[in-house]
Short mmCIF file of C-alpha atoms in Angstrom, two decimals:
data_model
loop_
_atom_site.label_atom_id
_atom_site.label_comp_id
_atom_site.label_asym_id
_atom_site.label_seq_id
_atom_site.Cartn_x
_atom_site.Cartn_y
_atom_site.Cartn_z
CA MET A 1 3.36 3.31 -40.34
CA ALA A 2 2.58 6.68 -38.94
CA VAL A 3 2.89 9.56 -41.31
CA CYS A 4 3.37 12.36 -38.81
CA ILE A 5 4.01 12.51 -35.09
CA ALA A 6 3.77 15.64 -32.97
CA VAL A 7 4.37 16.41 -29.30
CA ILE A 8 2.58 19.50 -28.06
CA ALA A 9 3.24 21.18 -24.75
CA LYS A 10 0.77 22.22 -22.11
CA GLU A 11 0.66 25.76 -23.47
CA ASN A 12 -0.25 24.43 -26.90
CA TYR A 13 2.96 25.10 -28.73
CA PRO A 14 4.79 22.25 -30.46
CA LEU A 15 7.76 20.66 -28.79
CA TYR A 16 8.43 18.25 -31.59
CA ILE A 17 6.94 17.65 -35.04
CA ARG A 18 8.20 15.05 -37.49
CA SER A 19 6.62 13.94 -40.73
CA THR A 20 7.77 11.70 -43.54
CA PRO A 21 9.59 13.94 -45.96
CA MET A 22 7.60 12.96 -49.01
CA GLU A 23 4.71 15.35 -48.60
CA ASN A 24 4.83 19.02 -47.80
CA GLU A 25 5.23 19.50 -44.07
CA LEU A 26 2.97 22.52 -43.85
CA LYS A 27 -0.10 20.43 -44.43
CA PHE A 28 0.75 18.24 -41.46
CA HIS A 29 1.48 21.20 -39.24
CA TYR A 30 -1.93 22.54 -40.08
CA MET A 31 -3.64 19.22 -39.39
CA VAL A 32 -1.97 18.89 -36.03
CA HIS A 33 -2.95 22.43 -35.17
CA THR A 34 -6.60 21.85 -35.98
CA SER A 35 -6.62 18.60 -34.07
CA LEU A 36 -5.74 20.51 -30.90
CA ASP A 37 -9.26 21.88 -30.82
CA VAL A 38 -10.68 18.39 -30.90
CA VAL A 39 -8.34 17.33 -28.11
CA ASP A 40 -9.45 20.22 -25.91
CA GLU A 41 -13.06 19.39 -26.59
CA LYS A 42 -12.53 15.80 -25.53
CA ILE A 43 -10.73 16.77 -22.36
CA SER A 44 -13.40 19.20 -21.24
CA ALA A 45 -16.23 16.88 -22.24
CA MET A 46 -14.83 14.19 -19.99
CA GLY A 47 -15.36 16.39 -16.99
CA LYS A 48 -19.09 16.41 -17.59
CA ALA A 49 -19.58 12.92 -18.92
CA LEU A 50 -18.70 9.73 -17.09
CA VAL A 51 -15.09 9.33 -16.22
CA ASP A 52 -13.78 6.42 -18.23
CA GLN A 53 -10.96 4.11 -17.31
CA ARG A 54 -8.36 4.53 -19.99
CA GLU A 55 -8.36 8.27 -19.77
CA LEU A 56 -5.01 9.02 -21.27
CA TYR A 57 -5.67 7.64 -24.73
CA LEU A 58 -8.18 9.75 -26.64
CA GLY A 59 -8.65 7.62 -29.71
CA LEU A 60 -9.55 8.72 -33.19
CA LEU A 61 -9.85 12.48 -33.23
CA TYR A 62 -11.14 12.91 -36.73
CA PRO A 63 -10.77 11.19 -40.08
CA THR A 64 -10.12 12.98 -43.33
CA GLU A 65 -10.17 11.47 -46.78
CA ASP A 66 -6.52 10.50 -46.76
CA TYR A 67 -5.57 10.39 -43.11
CA LYS A 68 -6.75 9.55 -39.64
CA VAL A 69 -5.64 11.51 -36.62
CA TYR A 70 -5.21 9.97 -33.17
CA GLY A 71 -4.63 11.74 -29.89
CA TYR A 72 -3.26 11.04 -26.40
CA VAL A 73 -2.92 13.34 -23.42
CA THR A 74 -0.61 12.79 -20.48
CA ASN A 75 -1.34 13.79 -16.92
CA SER A 76 0.95 16.76 -17.31
CA LYS A 77 -1.23 18.01 -20.17
CA VAL A 78 1.30 17.23 -22.87
CA LYS A 79 -0.44 16.06 -26.01
CA PHE A 80 0.75 13.53 -28.51
CA VAL A 81 -0.86 13.63 -31.94
CA MET A 82 -0.34 10.95 -34.55
CA VAL A 83 -1.44 11.06 -38.17
CA VAL A 84 -1.66 7.76 -40.02
CA ASP A 85 -2.42 6.89 -43.59
CA SER A 86 -6.02 5.85 -44.19
CA SER A 87 -4.98 3.26 -46.72
CA ASN A 88 -3.21 1.36 -43.97
CA THR A 89 -6.26 -0.49 -42.74
CA ALA A 90 -4.26 -3.18 -40.98
CA LEU A 91 -3.47 -0.77 -38.17
CA ARG A 92 -5.62 -1.66 -35.17
CA ASP A 93 -6.49 0.25 -32.04
CA ASN A 94 -4.11 -1.83 -29.92
CA GLU A 95 -1.21 -0.99 -32.15
CA ILE A 96 -1.94 2.69 -31.95
CA ARG A 97 -2.15 2.40 -28.18
CA SER A 98 1.18 0.65 -27.99
CA MET A 99 2.74 3.32 -30.20
CA PHE A 100 1.49 5.99 -27.84
CA ARG A 101 2.85 4.03 -24.89
CA LYS A 102 6.27 3.99 -26.48
CA LEU A 103 6.02 7.71 -27.18
CA HIS A 104 5.08 8.39 -23.58
CA ASN A 105 7.95 6.30 -22.28
CA SER A 106 10.44 8.11 -24.47
CA TYR A 107 8.99 11.46 -23.50
CA THR A 108 9.39 10.57 -19.84
CA ASP A 109 13.02 9.75 -20.47
CA VAL A 110 13.54 13.09 -22.17
CA MET A 111 11.88 14.84 -19.22
CA CYS A 112 14.22 13.21 -16.74
CA ASN A 113 17.28 14.19 -18.71
CA PRO A 114 19.02 16.91 -16.66
CA PHE A 115 20.16 18.68 -19.81
CA TYR A 116 16.62 19.20 -20.94
CA ASN A 117 14.64 22.20 -19.74
CA PRO A 118 10.91 21.61 -19.77
CA GLY A 119 9.41 23.79 -22.47
CA ASP A 120 12.31 23.64 -24.89
CA PRO A 121 12.02 21.90 -28.25
CA ILE A 122 13.00 18.28 -27.93
CA GLN A 123 16.41 17.64 -29.38
CA SER A 124 17.24 14.25 -27.95
CA ARG A 125 18.63 11.82 -30.48
CA ALA A 126 17.21 8.83 -28.65
CA PHE A 127 13.74 10.31 -28.98
CA ASP A 128 14.42 10.99 -32.66
CA SER A 129 15.45 7.43 -33.37
CA MET A 130 12.42 6.05 -31.55
CA VAL A 131 10.11 8.24 -33.61
CA THR A 132 11.91 7.26 -36.83
CA SER A 133 11.42 3.60 -36.03
CA MET A 134 7.67 4.24 -35.74
CA MET A 135 7.52 6.11 -39.00
CA ILE A 136 9.34 3.70 -41.29
CA GLN A 137 7.36 3.47 -44.48
CA VAL A 138 7.23 0.11 -46.18
CA CYS A 139 6.86 1.52 -49.68
CA MET B 1 16.70 -1.00 3.15
CA ALA B 2 19.99 0.33 1.92
CA ASP B 3 18.49 2.44 -0.81
CA GLU B 4 16.68 4.68 1.66
CA ALA B 5 19.91 5.48 3.40
CA LEU B 6 21.45 6.38 0.06
CA PHE B 7 19.05 9.17 -0.62
CA LEU B 8 19.16 10.46 2.97
CA LEU B 9 22.92 10.66 3.01
CA LEU B 10 23.09 12.17 -0.46
CA HIS B 11 20.54 14.77 0.50
CA ASN B 12 22.45 15.73 3.64
CA GLU B 13 25.66 16.08 1.70
CA MET B 14 23.87 18.13 -0.93
CA VAL B 15 22.67 20.60 1.67
CA SER B 16 26.08 20.99 3.24
CA GLY B 17 27.70 21.17 -0.20
CA VAL B 18 25.51 24.04 -1.30
CA TYR B 19 26.20 25.91 1.91
CA LYS B 20 29.94 25.37 1.67
CA SER B 21 30.09 26.68 -1.87
CA ALA B 22 28.02 29.65 -0.81
CA GLU B 23 30.54 30.62 1.85
CA GLN B 24 33.14 31.39 -0.78
CA GLY B 25 30.76 33.35 -2.96
CA GLU B 26 27.81 35.25 -1.70
CA VAL B 27 26.92 35.06 1.95
CA GLU B 28 23.17 35.35 1.39
CA ASN B 29 21.57 32.48 3.20
CA GLY B 30 18.37 32.87 1.31
CA ARG B 31 20.11 32.07 -1.96
CA CYS B 32 21.10 28.62 -0.78
CA ILE B 33 17.58 27.73 0.17
CA THR B 34 16.41 28.96 -3.23
CA LYS B 35 19.01 26.84 -4.97
CA LEU B 36 17.96 23.75 -3.08
CA GLU B 37 14.33 24.46 -3.77
CA ASN B 38 14.97 24.87 -7.47
CA MET B 39 16.81 21.58 -7.53
CA GLY B 40 13.82 19.96 -5.93
CA PHE B 41 11.56 21.65 -8.46
CA ARG B 42 13.28 20.13 -11.47
CA VAL B 43 13.48 16.71 -9.85
CA GLY B 44 9.81 16.93 -8.95
CA GLN B 45 8.84 17.63 -12.55
CA GLY B 46 10.68 14.60 -13.86
CA LEU B 47 9.42 12.35 -11.07
CA ILE B 48 5.82 13.28 -11.63
CA GLU B 49 6.16 12.55 -15.32
CA ARG B 50 7.36 9.07 -14.50
CA PHE B 51 4.81 8.33 -11.82
CA THR B 52 1.73 9.55 -13.64
CA LYS B 53 2.57 7.59 -16.74
CA ASP B 54 0.12 4.84 -15.96
CA THR B 55 -2.40 6.41 -13.62
CA ALA B 56 -5.77 7.63 -14.76
CA ARG B 57 -6.41 11.29 -15.30
CA PHE B 58 -7.08 13.48 -12.27
CA LYS B 59 -10.50 15.02 -11.87
CA ASP B 60 -9.68 18.04 -9.77
CA GLU B 61 -7.18 19.62 -7.42
CA LEU B 62 -8.19 17.54 -4.45
CA ASP B 63 -7.54 14.42 -6.48
CA ILE B 64 -4.09 15.66 -7.34
CA MET B 65 -3.29 16.45 -3.70
CA LYS B 66 -4.46 13.02 -2.65
CA PHE B 67 -2.25 11.45 -5.25
CA ILE B 68 0.70 13.44 -3.97
CA CYS B 69 -0.01 12.38 -0.41
CA LYS B 70 -0.40 8.73 -1.15
CA ASP B 71 1.45 7.48 -4.19
CA PHE B 72 4.07 10.15 -4.60
CA TRP B 73 5.07 10.27 -0.96
CA THR B 74 5.09 6.50 -0.71
CA THR B 75 7.37 6.14 -3.65
CA VAL B 76 9.81 8.78 -2.51
CA PHE B 77 9.76 8.37 1.26
CA LYS B 78 8.27 4.89 1.65
CA LYS B 79 5.35 6.11 3.75
CA GLN B 80 2.19 8.14 3.28
CA ILE B 81 1.40 11.61 4.48
CA ASP B 82 -0.27 11.32 7.86
CA ASN B 83 -2.67 14.19 7.54
CA LEU B 84 -4.02 16.33 4.74
CA ARG B 85 -6.09 19.35 5.54
CA THR B 86 -7.64 21.93 3.27
CA ASN B 87 -9.76 25.01 3.59
CA HIS B 88 -11.30 24.37 0.19
CA GLN B 89 -10.07 27.71 -1.02
CA GLY B 90 -6.79 26.54 -2.37
CA ILE B 91 -4.69 26.02 0.75
CA TYR B 92 -3.57 22.51 1.59
CA VAL B 93 -1.58 21.44 4.60
CA LEU B 94 0.28 18.15 4.43
CA GLN B 95 1.46 16.86 7.73
CA ASP B 96 4.05 14.18 8.15
CA ASN B 97 4.67 13.03 11.69
CA LYS B 98 7.83 11.19 11.05
CA PHE B 99 9.53 12.89 8.14
CA ARG B 100 12.21 10.60 6.79
CA LEU B 101 14.81 13.22 6.20
CA LEU B 102 14.58 14.54 9.75
CA THR B 103 14.35 11.37 11.84
CA GLN B 104 18.09 11.02 11.92
CA MET B 105 18.64 14.51 13.20
CA SER B 106 16.76 14.74 16.45
CA ALA B 107 13.58 13.71 18.19
CA GLY B 108 12.62 16.95 19.85
CA LYS B 109 13.55 20.57 19.68
CA GLN B 110 17.26 20.33 19.13
CA TYR B 111 18.61 21.65 15.80
CA LEU B 112 15.25 23.21 15.03
CA GLU B 113 16.76 26.23 13.35
CA HIS B 114 18.64 24.12 10.83
CA ALA B 115 15.61 22.14 9.80
CA SER B 116 14.50 24.59 7.16
CA LYS B 117 17.58 23.91 5.06
CA TYR B 118 16.71 20.27 4.88
CA LEU B 119 13.13 20.88 4.00
CA ALA B 120 13.83 23.19 1.06
CA PHE B 121 14.49 20.36 -1.37
CA THR B 122 11.24 18.64 -0.47
CA CYS B 123 9.31 21.89 -0.82
CA GLY B 124 10.72 22.20 -4.32
CA LEU B 125 9.82 18.59 -5.00
CA ILE B 126 6.18 19.23 -4.18
CA ARG B 127 6.13 22.49 -6.12
CA GLY B 128 7.68 20.84 -9.19
CA GLY B 129 5.24 17.99 -9.08
CA LEU B 130 2.27 20.33 -8.80
CA SER B 131 3.48 22.61 -11.55
CA ASN B 132 3.87 19.73 -13.97
CA LEU B 133 0.32 18.69 -13.21
CA GLY B 134 -0.88 22.19 -14.01
CA ILE B 135 -1.11 23.79 -10.57
CA LYS B 136 0.96 26.87 -9.83
CA SER B 137 1.70 26.95 -6.14
CA ILE B 138 3.94 28.17 -3.38
CA VAL B 139 5.05 25.56 -0.89
CA THR B 140 6.35 26.42 2.55
CA ALA B 141 7.35 24.16 5.38
CA GLU B 142 7.27 24.56 9.11
CA VAL B 143 8.62 22.42 11.87
CA SER B 144 7.39 22.69 15.39
CA SER B 145 9.11 19.67 16.78
CA MET B 146 11.17 17.08 15.01
CA PRO B 147 10.61 14.88 13.21
CA ALA B 148 7.10 16.03 12.45
CA CYS B 149 6.69 18.74 9.86
CA LYS B 150 4.01 20.48 7.89
CA PHE B 151 4.04 21.49 4.25
CA LYS B 152 1.69 24.20 3.21
CA ALA B 153 0.75 24.56 -0.45
CA HIS B 154 -1.32 27.39 -1.87
#
């Protein structure tokens, strides 16, 4: 359902990027990179505007002609960015939220793994399989 | 109630284990405290990730310190910090009057000099938690009389 999923560390370098192998990956890397600016804007704007309840989920960052990009920030300033196909209109906000929840849960598990040093690229196979299950394309 | 005892006993063994292994190698006492503190650091990072999964975002440093005093301390030590003081310039003092890890040792001034070993892990815990939330800090602990102790973060 999702076309590309990225986990970006606090210092704004990617810990994990996965995209469906059909398209060229560079395009997705670029999209994720540009979406970081939007994420930062949303985080800093929240300080001035009213503090809203569901502060972790950022929602739709920006739509392009083919894709929509969604963002989510954890309390430890790790960002999750998800790119979905625009043609998939059946995807609702709740589903995106639940996908981010699952991502966050898996990321927490990776963090608590004693063999993982925070700041390294994520190499856990459990995390990989969870991301693959979210990216299974029907076609 | 048994699960509290588990962590207490494990922690005590951990401290004595690190010191025993140090006796064969280097004799530097400072190294052991650093090792314990680094252990606490890594554990703190993972713990904070788990605990902040569902809470709302923090507005500022004071919010983060309050969270550490209330939720974090409650989850780890089953009680809250008794006193939090700040000078609003980045120094926070957390005071716990009945620190769980020290209640079993003594109720006054006995064994005071050994207390610092047992506090190193908790200092690292706080430092790891803060660093994962984006605050670089140095955490020190002081004990004037057991089992009360103060943690200073700046």
